[in-house]
Amino acid sequence: MEGGNSPSLQLQQLPLATAAVSVQPHTDSFSYKENLIGALLAIFGHLVSSIALNLQKYSHIRLAGSKDPRAYFRTKTWWSGFLLLVLGELGVFSSYAFAPLSLIVPLSAVSVVASAIIGIIFIKEKWKPKEFLRRYVLSFVGCGLAVVGTYLLVTFGPNSHEKMTAENITRHLVSWPFLLYMLVEIIVFCLLLYFYKERNANYIVIILLLVALLGSMTVVTVKAVAGMILVSIQGTLQLDSPIFYIMLVCMIATAIYQATFLAQASQLYDSAQISSIGYILSTTAAISAGATFYLDFMGEDVLHICMFALGCLIAFLGVFLITRNRKKAVPFEPYISMDAMPGMQNMHDKGIAVQPDLKASFSYGALENNDSMPEIYTPATLPIVQEQHGSRGVSAPPYRVLEHCKKE
């Protein structure tokens, strides 16, 4: 009896176990709770970081417009912004430990929306209601689209959860999909770097593609480090594994190089273009890296993937509209242009020096030490003009007229 009942019991238990495994990624309420915690931490972190950056910017502007001799790091406003910035970055860093990578990365659109709203609230120009609506209609539409896209991302985001243990991370690191992805990314990165450095191709797409490729590796390592710290806090120590320090070093190195390329892009292009194009490229590269390394979309149905992609597209459009409406900074030129002076040579003429020759009758140039120079290169002077004054009692002018002489 026992021997005959055991096979039937095994056959009855197998379908239940198989069904539980296949349905678990979609029906486990705890995994959705982790998604919600991670999304809320990311939104909170990006919102606080945006407020912090605007506080620091306000501190710089207030010091520049006043006679306060203090440095910016001696003001309470700047330090308040700095502390809020640290708090926001900690919130974003913690969010990677709870939710999938492909869900957290697109939520950076919250910072763009928050910056746009803060800029509209603290605007100091006088405006009429009709002018305000006409001027900021793109910003309102962009904010609405970004909010809708964020809702779709949170609702239909990937629901894959895996403990970030050293064993799991090592297994993903040596998997053939990720190795193939890394090979393609290294080849593309080297080609872009060659055109940027050797061919002087300073296009914004090339620079921001370099940033996006580095950023995809940054977020992969950030999730690994944050996840291993969370598992260690929960009771299973992971900080003694070499893979943790490998990921930590890669995270710091890629973040530094990413900031370097961003600084170079900010010197060449407007911040609005960098925000919109950089967000689109970085988010696309990061989602691709997360789907390859952590298998974020494994087990997801087609409807969830399509709605998630739609949320990304709507968020991209919203960020583009918000940044498109920003005013471009007009550089202030405190000096008079040489070609604006009457009688001077045009500085844009081909093959012509900006300053006239020293042999001319009148020169306009930099100061020089003429003690050891020949007389021919002495500063040019005005020729003598003989004038008859109406009265001999009139005093001589307070300047001296020199005779222009030249030795043959």
Tab-separated table of C-alpha atoms in Angstrom:
chain	number	residue	atom	x	y	z
A	1	MET	CA	0.000	0.000	0.000
A	2	GLU	CA	2.699	2.468	0.928
A	3	GLY	CA	4.768	1.576	-2.124
A	4	GLY	CA	1.741	1.952	-4.400
A	5	ASN	CA	0.619	5.247	-2.897
A	6	SER	CA	3.974	7.017	-3.080
A	7	PRO	CA	4.090	7.416	-6.904
A	8	SER	CA	0.580	8.830	-6.951
A	9	LEU	CA	1.497	11.295	-4.261
A	10	GLN	CA	4.528	12.415	-6.215
A	11	LEU	CA	2.479	12.858	-9.393
A	12	GLN	CA	-0.062	14.934	-7.498
A	13	GLN	CA	2.592	17.233	-6.012
A	14	LEU	CA	4.563	17.934	-9.201
A	15	PRO	CA	1.913	20.031	-11.002
A	16	LEU	CA	1.375	22.099	-7.893
A	17	ALA	CA	5.076	22.905	-7.583
A	18	THR	CA	5.380	23.700	-11.277
A	19	ALA	CA	2.358	25.964	-11.182
A	20	ALA	CA	3.666	27.745	-8.122
A	21	VAL	CA	6.978	28.494	-9.790
A	22	SER	CA	5.432	29.796	-12.999
A	23	VAL	CA	2.886	32.038	-11.315
A	24	GLN	CA	5.105	33.333	-8.520
A	25	PRO	CA	6.640	36.283	-10.380
A	26	HIS	CA	3.175	37.700	-11.072
A	27	THR	CA	1.081	36.758	-8.023
A	28	ASP	CA	3.479	37.246	-5.142
A	29	SER	CA	2.192	40.270	-3.261
A	30	PHE	CA	5.500	40.753	-1.482
A	31	SER	CA	7.339	41.269	-4.773
A	32	TYR	CA	4.863	44.002	-5.764
A	33	LYS	CA	5.388	45.533	-2.339
A	34	GLU	CA	9.139	45.609	-2.971
A	35	ASN	CA	8.508	47.270	-6.339
A	36	LEU	CA	6.410	49.928	-4.649
A	37	ILE	CA	9.032	50.543	-1.949
A	38	GLY	CA	11.792	50.872	-4.532
A	39	ALA	CA	9.722	53.194	-6.741
A	40	LEU	CA	8.765	55.433	-3.819
A	41	LEU	CA	12.387	55.628	-2.662
A	42	ALA	CA	13.513	56.558	-6.188
A	43	ILE	CA	10.816	59.233	-6.571
A	44	PHE	CA	11.613	60.641	-3.135
A	45	GLY	CA	15.352	60.661	-3.878
A	46	HIS	CA	15.015	62.409	-7.245
A	47	LEU	CA	12.571	64.957	-5.810
A	48	VAL	CA	14.831	65.812	-2.865
A	49	SER	CA	17.909	65.983	-5.122
A	50	SER	CA	16.145	68.430	-7.434
A	51	ILE	CA	15.181	70.659	-4.497
A	52	ALA	CA	18.758	70.477	-3.196
A	53	LEU	CA	20.299	71.523	-6.506
A	54	ASN	CA	17.907	74.463	-6.794
A	55	LEU	CA	18.761	75.515	-3.241
A	56	GLN	CA	22.462	75.519	-4.052
A	57	LYS	CA	21.796	77.447	-7.258
A	58	TYR	CA	19.749	79.982	-5.291
A	59	SER	CA	22.642	80.386	-2.845
A	60	HIS	CA	25.064	81.176	-5.689
A	61	ILE	CA	22.655	83.653	-7.292
A	62	ARG	CA	21.983	85.464	-4.014
A	63	LEU	CA	25.694	85.854	-3.282
A	64	ALA	CA	26.387	87.079	-6.809
A	65	GLY	CA	23.687	89.747	-6.523
A	66	SER	CA	24.805	91.078	-3.145
A	67	LYS	CA	27.914	92.559	-1.578
A	68	ASP	CA	28.340	89.637	0.784
A	69	PRO	CA	32.059	88.725	0.763
A	70	ARG	CA	31.462	85.206	2.086
A	71	ALA	CA	32.159	82.143	-0.032
A	72	TYR	CA	29.233	79.965	-1.062
A	73	PHE	CA	30.269	77.103	1.233
A	74	ARG	CA	29.954	79.410	4.237
A	75	THR	CA	26.227	79.957	3.797
A	76	LYS	CA	23.478	77.946	5.465
A	77	THR	CA	21.480	77.725	2.246
A	78	TRP	CA	24.269	75.944	0.379
A	79	TRP	CA	24.866	73.479	3.208
A	80	SER	CA	21.136	72.790	3.460
A	81	GLY	CA	21.134	71.968	-0.231
A	82	PHE	CA	24.204	69.763	0.182
A	83	LEU	CA	22.633	67.753	3.013
A	84	LEU	CA	19.417	67.341	1.036
A	85	LEU	CA	21.445	66.220	-1.973
A	86	VAL	CA	23.162	63.522	0.095
A	87	LEU	CA	19.764	62.401	1.436
A	88	GLY	CA	18.322	62.234	-2.081
A	89	GLU	CA	21.235	60.234	-3.466
A	90	LEU	CA	20.944	57.797	-0.560
A	91	GLY	CA	17.263	57.347	-1.375
A	92	VAL	CA	18.012	56.597	-5.028
A	93	PHE	CA	20.847	54.249	-4.035
A	94	SER	CA	18.578	52.351	-1.644
A	95	SER	CA	15.849	51.982	-4.255
A	96	TYR	CA	18.081	49.724	-6.384
A	97	ALA	CA	18.150	47.167	-3.570
A	98	PHE	CA	14.362	46.672	-3.677
A	99	ALA	CA	13.093	47.113	-7.231
A	100	PRO	CA	14.417	45.891	-10.594
A	101	LEU	CA	16.937	48.037	-12.415
A	102	SER	CA	14.692	48.611	-15.425
A	103	LEU	CA	12.023	50.113	-13.171
A	104	ILE	CA	14.235	52.491	-11.189
A	105	VAL	CA	16.245	54.060	-14.022
A	106	PRO	CA	13.354	55.728	-15.968
A	107	LEU	CA	12.069	57.339	-12.765
A	108	SER	CA	14.804	59.964	-13.036
A	109	ALA	CA	12.247	61.934	-15.060
A	110	VAL	CA	10.854	63.020	-11.681
A	111	SER	CA	13.868	65.299	-11.165
A	112	VAL	CA	13.235	67.024	-14.515
A	113	VAL	CA	9.570	67.554	-13.649
A	114	ALA	CA	10.444	68.868	-10.183
A	115	SER	CA	13.031	71.285	-11.583
A	116	ALA	CA	10.501	72.631	-14.099
A	117	ILE	CA	7.851	73.175	-11.412
A	118	ILE	CA	10.327	74.833	-9.036
A	119	GLY	CA	11.528	77.099	-11.842
A	120	ILE	CA	7.953	78.187	-12.623
A	121	ILE	CA	7.048	78.799	-8.959
A	122	PHE	CA	10.121	80.870	-8.162
A	123	ILE	CA	10.068	82.862	-11.397
A	124	LYS	CA	10.738	86.569	-10.732
A	125	GLU	CA	9.480	88.088	-13.973
A	126	LYS	CA	6.210	89.967	-14.215
A	127	TRP	CA	3.764	88.186	-16.468
A	128	LYS	CA	0.138	88.203	-17.440
A	129	PRO	CA	-2.022	85.069	-17.269
A	130	LYS	CA	-2.329	84.770	-21.073
A	131	GLU	CA	1.404	85.281	-21.554
A	132	PHE	CA	2.156	82.759	-18.817
A	133	LEU	CA	0.007	80.065	-20.432
A	134	ARG	CA	1.439	80.750	-23.898
A	135	ARG	CA	4.965	80.708	-22.589
A	136	TYR	CA	4.787	77.644	-20.383
A	137	VAL	CA	2.225	75.486	-22.144
A	138	LEU	CA	4.952	73.080	-23.296
A	139	SER	CA	6.192	72.715	-19.744
A	140	PHE	CA	2.704	71.870	-18.451
A	141	VAL	CA	2.124	69.358	-21.237
A	142	GLY	CA	5.565	67.834	-20.649
A	143	CYS	CA	4.965	67.526	-16.911
A	144	GLY	CA	1.634	65.823	-17.527
A	145	LEU	CA	3.158	63.361	-19.982
A	146	ALA	CA	6.044	62.620	-17.606
A	147	VAL	CA	3.589	61.897	-14.771
A	148	VAL	CA	1.538	59.580	-17.008
A	149	GLY	CA	4.689	57.803	-18.155
A	150	THR	CA	5.865	57.395	-14.561
A	151	TYR	CA	2.510	55.865	-13.595
A	152	LEU	CA	2.733	53.353	-16.438
A	153	LEU	CA	6.312	52.498	-15.491
A	154	VAL	CA	5.401	51.791	-11.886
A	155	THR	CA	2.245	49.859	-12.797
A	156	PHE	CA	3.661	47.687	-15.580
A	157	GLY	CA	7.297	47.547	-14.512
A	158	PRO	CA	9.168	44.232	-14.378
A	159	ASN	CA	8.470	42.147	-11.319
A	160	SER	CA	11.572	39.953	-11.183
A	161	HIS	CA	13.221	39.795	-7.770
A	162	GLU	CA	16.378	37.969	-6.875
A	163	LYS	CA	18.562	38.111	-3.811
A	164	MET	CA	21.803	39.901	-4.610
A	165	THR	CA	24.120	37.289	-3.172
A	166	ALA	CA	27.708	36.922	-4.309
A	167	GLU	CA	26.897	33.601	-5.937
A	168	ASN	CA	24.027	35.009	-8.005
A	169	ILE	CA	25.995	38.047	-9.128
A	170	THR	CA	28.975	35.921	-10.148
A	171	ARG	CA	26.675	33.630	-12.131
A	172	HIS	CA	25.179	36.606	-13.997
A	173	LEU	CA	28.600	38.114	-14.567
A	174	VAL	CA	29.931	35.078	-16.451
A	175	SER	CA	26.718	34.311	-18.348
A	176	TRP	CA	27.040	34.337	-22.125
A	177	PRO	CA	24.298	36.976	-22.783
A	178	PHE	CA	26.056	39.494	-20.577
A	179	LEU	CA	29.503	38.623	-21.969
A	180	LEU	CA	28.180	39.163	-25.497
A	181	TYR	CA	26.553	42.427	-24.434
A	182	MET	CA	29.800	43.599	-22.848
A	183	LEU	CA	31.769	42.740	-26.002
A	184	VAL	CA	29.427	44.792	-28.174
A	185	GLU	CA	29.427	47.674	-25.700
A	186	ILE	CA	33.242	47.762	-25.473
A	187	ILE	CA	33.557	47.808	-29.277
A	188	VAL	CA	31.000	50.618	-29.630
A	189	PHE	CA	32.612	52.576	-26.777
A	190	CYS	CA	36.100	52.325	-28.337
A	191	LEU	CA	34.794	53.449	-31.726
A	192	LEU	CA	32.986	56.428	-30.227
A	193	LEU	CA	36.039	57.343	-28.162
A	194	TYR	CA	38.244	57.158	-31.278
A	195	PHE	CA	35.998	59.525	-33.243
A	196	TYR	CA	35.689	61.853	-30.250
A	197	LYS	CA	39.392	62.065	-29.391
A	198	GLU	CA	41.176	61.491	-32.710
A	199	ARG	CA	38.674	62.845	-35.241
A	200	ASN	CA	37.433	65.715	-33.019
A	201	ALA	CA	33.820	64.643	-33.525
A	202	ASN	CA	32.391	66.756	-30.715
A	203	TYR	CA	28.782	65.962	-31.494
A	204	ILE	CA	26.404	65.902	-28.563
A	205	VAL	CA	25.090	62.450	-29.493
A	206	ILE	CA	28.607	60.959	-29.437
A	207	ILE	CA	29.484	62.468	-26.055
A	208	LEU	CA	26.189	61.479	-24.458
A	209	LEU	CA	26.439	57.969	-25.923
A	210	LEU	CA	29.752	57.619	-24.108
A	211	VAL	CA	28.017	58.807	-20.941
A	212	ALA	CA	25.129	56.384	-21.485
A	213	LEU	CA	27.383	53.368	-21.998
A	214	LEU	CA	29.327	54.185	-18.862
A	215	GLY	CA	26.098	54.874	-16.996
A	216	SER	CA	24.675	51.467	-17.890
A	217	MET	CA	27.608	49.816	-16.158
A	218	THR	CA	27.279	52.232	-13.235
A	219	VAL	CA	23.667	51.284	-12.511
A	220	VAL	CA	24.438	47.554	-12.878
A	221	THR	CA	27.156	47.797	-10.259
A	222	VAL	CA	25.065	50.103	-8.051
A	223	LYS	CA	22.278	47.515	-7.891
A	224	ALA	CA	24.792	44.786	-7.077
A	225	VAL	CA	26.415	46.811	-4.282
A	226	ALA	CA	23.104	48.018	-2.825
A	227	GLY	CA	21.571	44.546	-3.008
A	228	MET	CA	24.539	42.883	-1.291
A	229	ILE	CA	24.449	45.480	1.478
A	230	LEU	CA	20.722	44.806	1.985
A	231	VAL	CA	21.266	41.030	2.129
A	232	SER	CA	24.081	41.594	4.649
A	233	ILE	CA	21.785	43.719	6.821
A	234	GLN	CA	19.147	40.999	6.689
A	235	GLY	CA	21.595	38.515	8.218
A	236	THR	CA	23.573	36.865	5.403
A	237	LEU	CA	26.974	38.552	5.203
A	238	GLN	CA	28.087	39.338	1.656
A	239	LEU	CA	30.672	42.055	2.284
A	240	ASP	CA	33.490	39.554	2.677
A	241	SER	CA	33.163	38.379	-0.930
A	242	PRO	CA	35.654	39.653	-3.564
A	243	ILE	CA	32.839	40.286	-6.055
A	244	PHE	CA	31.461	42.998	-3.761
A	245	TYR	CA	34.687	45.023	-3.937
A	246	ILE	CA	35.031	44.407	-7.673
A	247	MET	CA	31.571	45.873	-8.195
A	248	LEU	CA	32.343	48.745	-5.819
A	249	VAL	CA	35.515	49.714	-7.709
A	250	CYS	CA	33.725	49.473	-11.070
A	251	MET	CA	30.892	51.636	-9.735
A	252	ILE	CA	33.249	54.413	-8.590
A	253	ALA	CA	35.403	54.305	-11.736
A	254	THR	CA	32.502	54.433	-14.206
A	255	ALA	CA	30.799	57.201	-12.207
A	256	ILE	CA	33.962	59.339	-12.312
A	257	TYR	CA	34.459	58.919	-16.057
A	258	GLN	CA	30.775	59.514	-16.625
A	259	ALA	CA	30.982	62.830	-14.736
A	260	THR	CA	34.061	63.779	-16.790
A	261	PHE	CA	32.282	63.341	-20.124
A	262	LEU	CA	29.228	65.170	-18.778
A	263	ALA	CA	31.417	68.123	-17.785
A	264	GLN	CA	32.887	68.215	-21.289
A	265	ALA	CA	29.412	68.124	-22.818
A	266	SER	CA	28.222	70.973	-20.572
A	267	GLN	CA	31.054	73.172	-21.872
A	268	LEU	CA	29.979	72.684	-25.491
A	269	TYR	CA	26.190	72.428	-25.421
A	270	ASP	CA	23.164	73.822	-23.647
A	271	SER	CA	21.987	72.109	-20.469
A	272	ALA	CA	18.476	71.611	-21.878
A	273	GLN	CA	19.806	69.529	-24.775
A	274	ILE	CA	22.009	67.529	-22.417
A	275	SER	CA	19.059	66.818	-20.090
A	276	SER	CA	16.679	65.569	-22.788
A	277	ILE	CA	19.085	63.644	-25.026
A	278	GLY	CA	21.079	62.329	-22.063
A	279	TYR	CA	17.941	61.055	-20.324
A	280	ILE	CA	16.750	59.188	-23.421
A	281	LEU	CA	20.105	57.598	-24.231
A	282	SER	CA	21.036	56.761	-20.624
A	283	THR	CA	17.649	55.224	-19.850
A	284	THR	CA	17.695	53.087	-23.009
A	285	ALA	CA	21.226	51.821	-22.324
A	286	ALA	CA	20.493	51.131	-18.653
A	287	ILE	CA	17.300	49.174	-19.405
A	288	SER	CA	19.190	47.101	-21.977
A	289	ALA	CA	21.942	46.354	-19.461
A	290	GLY	CA	19.437	45.434	-16.750
A	291	ALA	CA	17.502	43.153	-19.076
A	292	THR	CA	20.739	41.405	-20.080
A	293	PHE	CA	22.481	41.151	-16.712
A	294	TYR	CA	19.630	40.741	-14.233
A	295	LEU	CA	17.082	39.278	-16.703
A	296	ASP	CA	14.487	41.815	-15.577
A	297	PHE	CA	11.883	40.875	-18.198
A	298	MET	CA	12.224	37.119	-17.824
A	299	GLY	CA	8.743	35.622	-17.372
A	300	GLU	CA	6.885	38.855	-18.175
A	301	ASP	CA	4.004	38.669	-20.649
A	302	VAL	CA	3.841	40.708	-23.846
A	303	LEU	CA	1.193	43.119	-22.513
A	304	HIS	CA	3.321	44.190	-19.530
A	305	ILE	CA	6.393	44.661	-21.733
A	306	CYS	CA	4.466	46.735	-24.299
A	307	MET	CA	2.854	48.938	-21.642
A	308	PHE	CA	6.234	49.440	-19.974
A	309	ALA	CA	7.747	50.470	-23.333
A	310	LEU	CA	4.817	52.853	-23.876
A	311	GLY	CA	5.448	54.408	-20.459
A	312	CYS	CA	9.103	54.944	-21.381
A	313	LEU	CA	8.162	56.630	-24.681
A	314	ILE	CA	5.649	58.922	-22.964
A	315	ALA	CA	8.231	59.851	-20.303
A	316	PHE	CA	10.792	60.548	-23.048
A	317	LEU	CA	8.361	62.868	-24.827
A	318	GLY	CA	7.497	64.656	-21.585
A	319	VAL	CA	11.154	65.307	-20.720
A	320	PHE	CA	11.803	66.519	-24.274
A	321	LEU	CA	8.949	69.036	-24.092
A	322	ILE	CA	10.013	70.293	-20.666
A	323	THR	CA	13.630	70.879	-21.672
A	324	ARG	CA	12.651	72.344	-25.048
A	325	ASN	CA	10.813	75.192	-23.315
A	326	ARG	CA	13.813	76.293	-21.264
A	327	LYS	CA	15.471	79.563	-22.064
A	328	LYS	CA	18.901	79.344	-23.569
A	329	ALA	CA	21.548	81.228	-21.645
A	330	VAL	CA	22.792	84.302	-23.492
A	331	PRO	CA	26.498	84.871	-22.839
A	332	PHE	CA	27.326	88.336	-21.528
A	333	GLU	CA	30.109	90.179	-23.372
A	334	PRO	CA	31.493	92.962	-21.169
A	335	TYR	CA	34.121	94.080	-23.694
A	336	ILE	CA	33.797	96.063	-26.887
A	337	SER	CA	34.385	94.020	-29.987
A	338	MET	CA	37.275	95.160	-32.168
A	339	ASP	CA	35.177	95.150	-35.309
A	340	ALA	CA	32.626	97.451	-33.631
A	341	MET	CA	35.140	100.336	-33.497
A	342	PRO	CA	35.019	102.780	-36.396
A	343	GLY	CA	38.058	102.747	-38.645
A	344	MET	CA	39.449	99.469	-37.255
A	345	GLN	CA	40.078	96.321	-39.216
A	346	ASN	CA	37.483	93.576	-39.028
A	347	MET	CA	38.613	90.742	-36.774
A	348	HIS	CA	36.722	88.257	-38.936
A	349	ASP	CA	38.534	89.148	-42.164
A	350	LYS	CA	40.552	86.276	-43.552
A	351	GLY	CA	44.294	86.646	-43.357
A	352	ILE	CA	44.220	90.124	-41.775
A	353	ALA	CA	45.614	90.813	-38.340
A	354	VAL	CA	43.279	92.201	-35.737
A	355	GLN	CA	45.651	94.955	-34.634
A	356	PRO	CA	47.127	97.397	-37.193
A	357	ASP	CA	50.824	97.481	-37.974
A	358	LEU	CA	53.030	99.416	-35.573
A	359	LYS	CA	54.432	101.399	-38.525
A	360	ALA	CA	51.086	103.034	-39.165
A	361	SER	CA	50.306	106.567	-38.126
A	362	PHE	CA	48.082	105.366	-35.294
A	363	SER	CA	48.142	102.117	-33.346
A	364	TYR	CA	45.730	100.425	-30.986
A	365	GLY	CA	47.135	97.453	-29.180
A	366	ALA	CA	48.691	96.026	-26.031
A	367	LEU	CA	51.217	97.836	-23.903
A	368	GLU	CA	54.831	97.071	-24.686
A	369	ASN	CA	58.197	97.869	-23.179
A	370	ASN	CA	59.918	100.055	-25.774
A	371	ASP	CA	63.161	100.751	-23.912
A	372	SER	CA	65.288	98.395	-26.002
A	373	MET	CA	63.391	98.717	-29.288
A	374	PRO	CA	64.450	100.819	-32.248
A	375	GLU	CA	62.896	104.156	-32.716
A	376	ILE	CA	60.910	102.900	-35.640
A	377	TYR	CA	58.840	100.764	-33.287
A	378	THR	CA	58.093	103.515	-30.779
A	379	PRO	CA	54.423	104.105	-30.083
A	380	ALA	CA	52.805	105.986	-32.916
A	381	THR	CA	52.000	109.631	-32.247
A	382	LEU	CA	49.895	112.272	-33.831
A	383	PRO	CA	51.560	114.661	-36.294
A	384	ILE	CA	52.149	118.282	-35.321
A	385	VAL	CA	49.301	120.589	-36.112
A	386	GLN	CA	50.207	124.279	-35.924
A	387	GLU	CA	47.375	126.217	-34.409
A	388	GLN	CA	47.121	129.945	-33.812
A	389	HIS	CA	45.456	130.820	-30.576
A	390	GLY	CA	43.338	133.842	-30.377
A	391	SER	CA	45.292	135.307	-27.443
A	392	ARG	CA	48.819	134.881	-26.206
A	393	GLY	CA	47.502	134.892	-22.667
A	394	VAL	CA	45.761	131.574	-23.212
A	395	SER	CA	47.619	128.806	-21.419
A	396	ALA	CA	49.022	125.869	-23.307
A	397	PRO	CA	46.940	122.682	-23.517
A	398	PRO	CA	47.567	120.153	-20.756
A	399	TYR	CA	49.023	117.674	-23.248
A	400	ARG	CA	52.142	117.710	-25.403
A	401	VAL	CA	52.121	117.172	-29.140
A	402	LEU	CA	55.135	115.204	-30.338
A	403	GLU	CA	56.644	115.243	-33.784
A	404	HIS	CA	56.510	111.990	-35.675
A	405	CYS	CA	60.047	111.383	-36.894
A	406	LYS	CA	61.518	108.388	-38.666
A	407	LYS	CA	65.112	107.517	-39.305
A	408	GLU	CA	65.946	106.262	-42.735
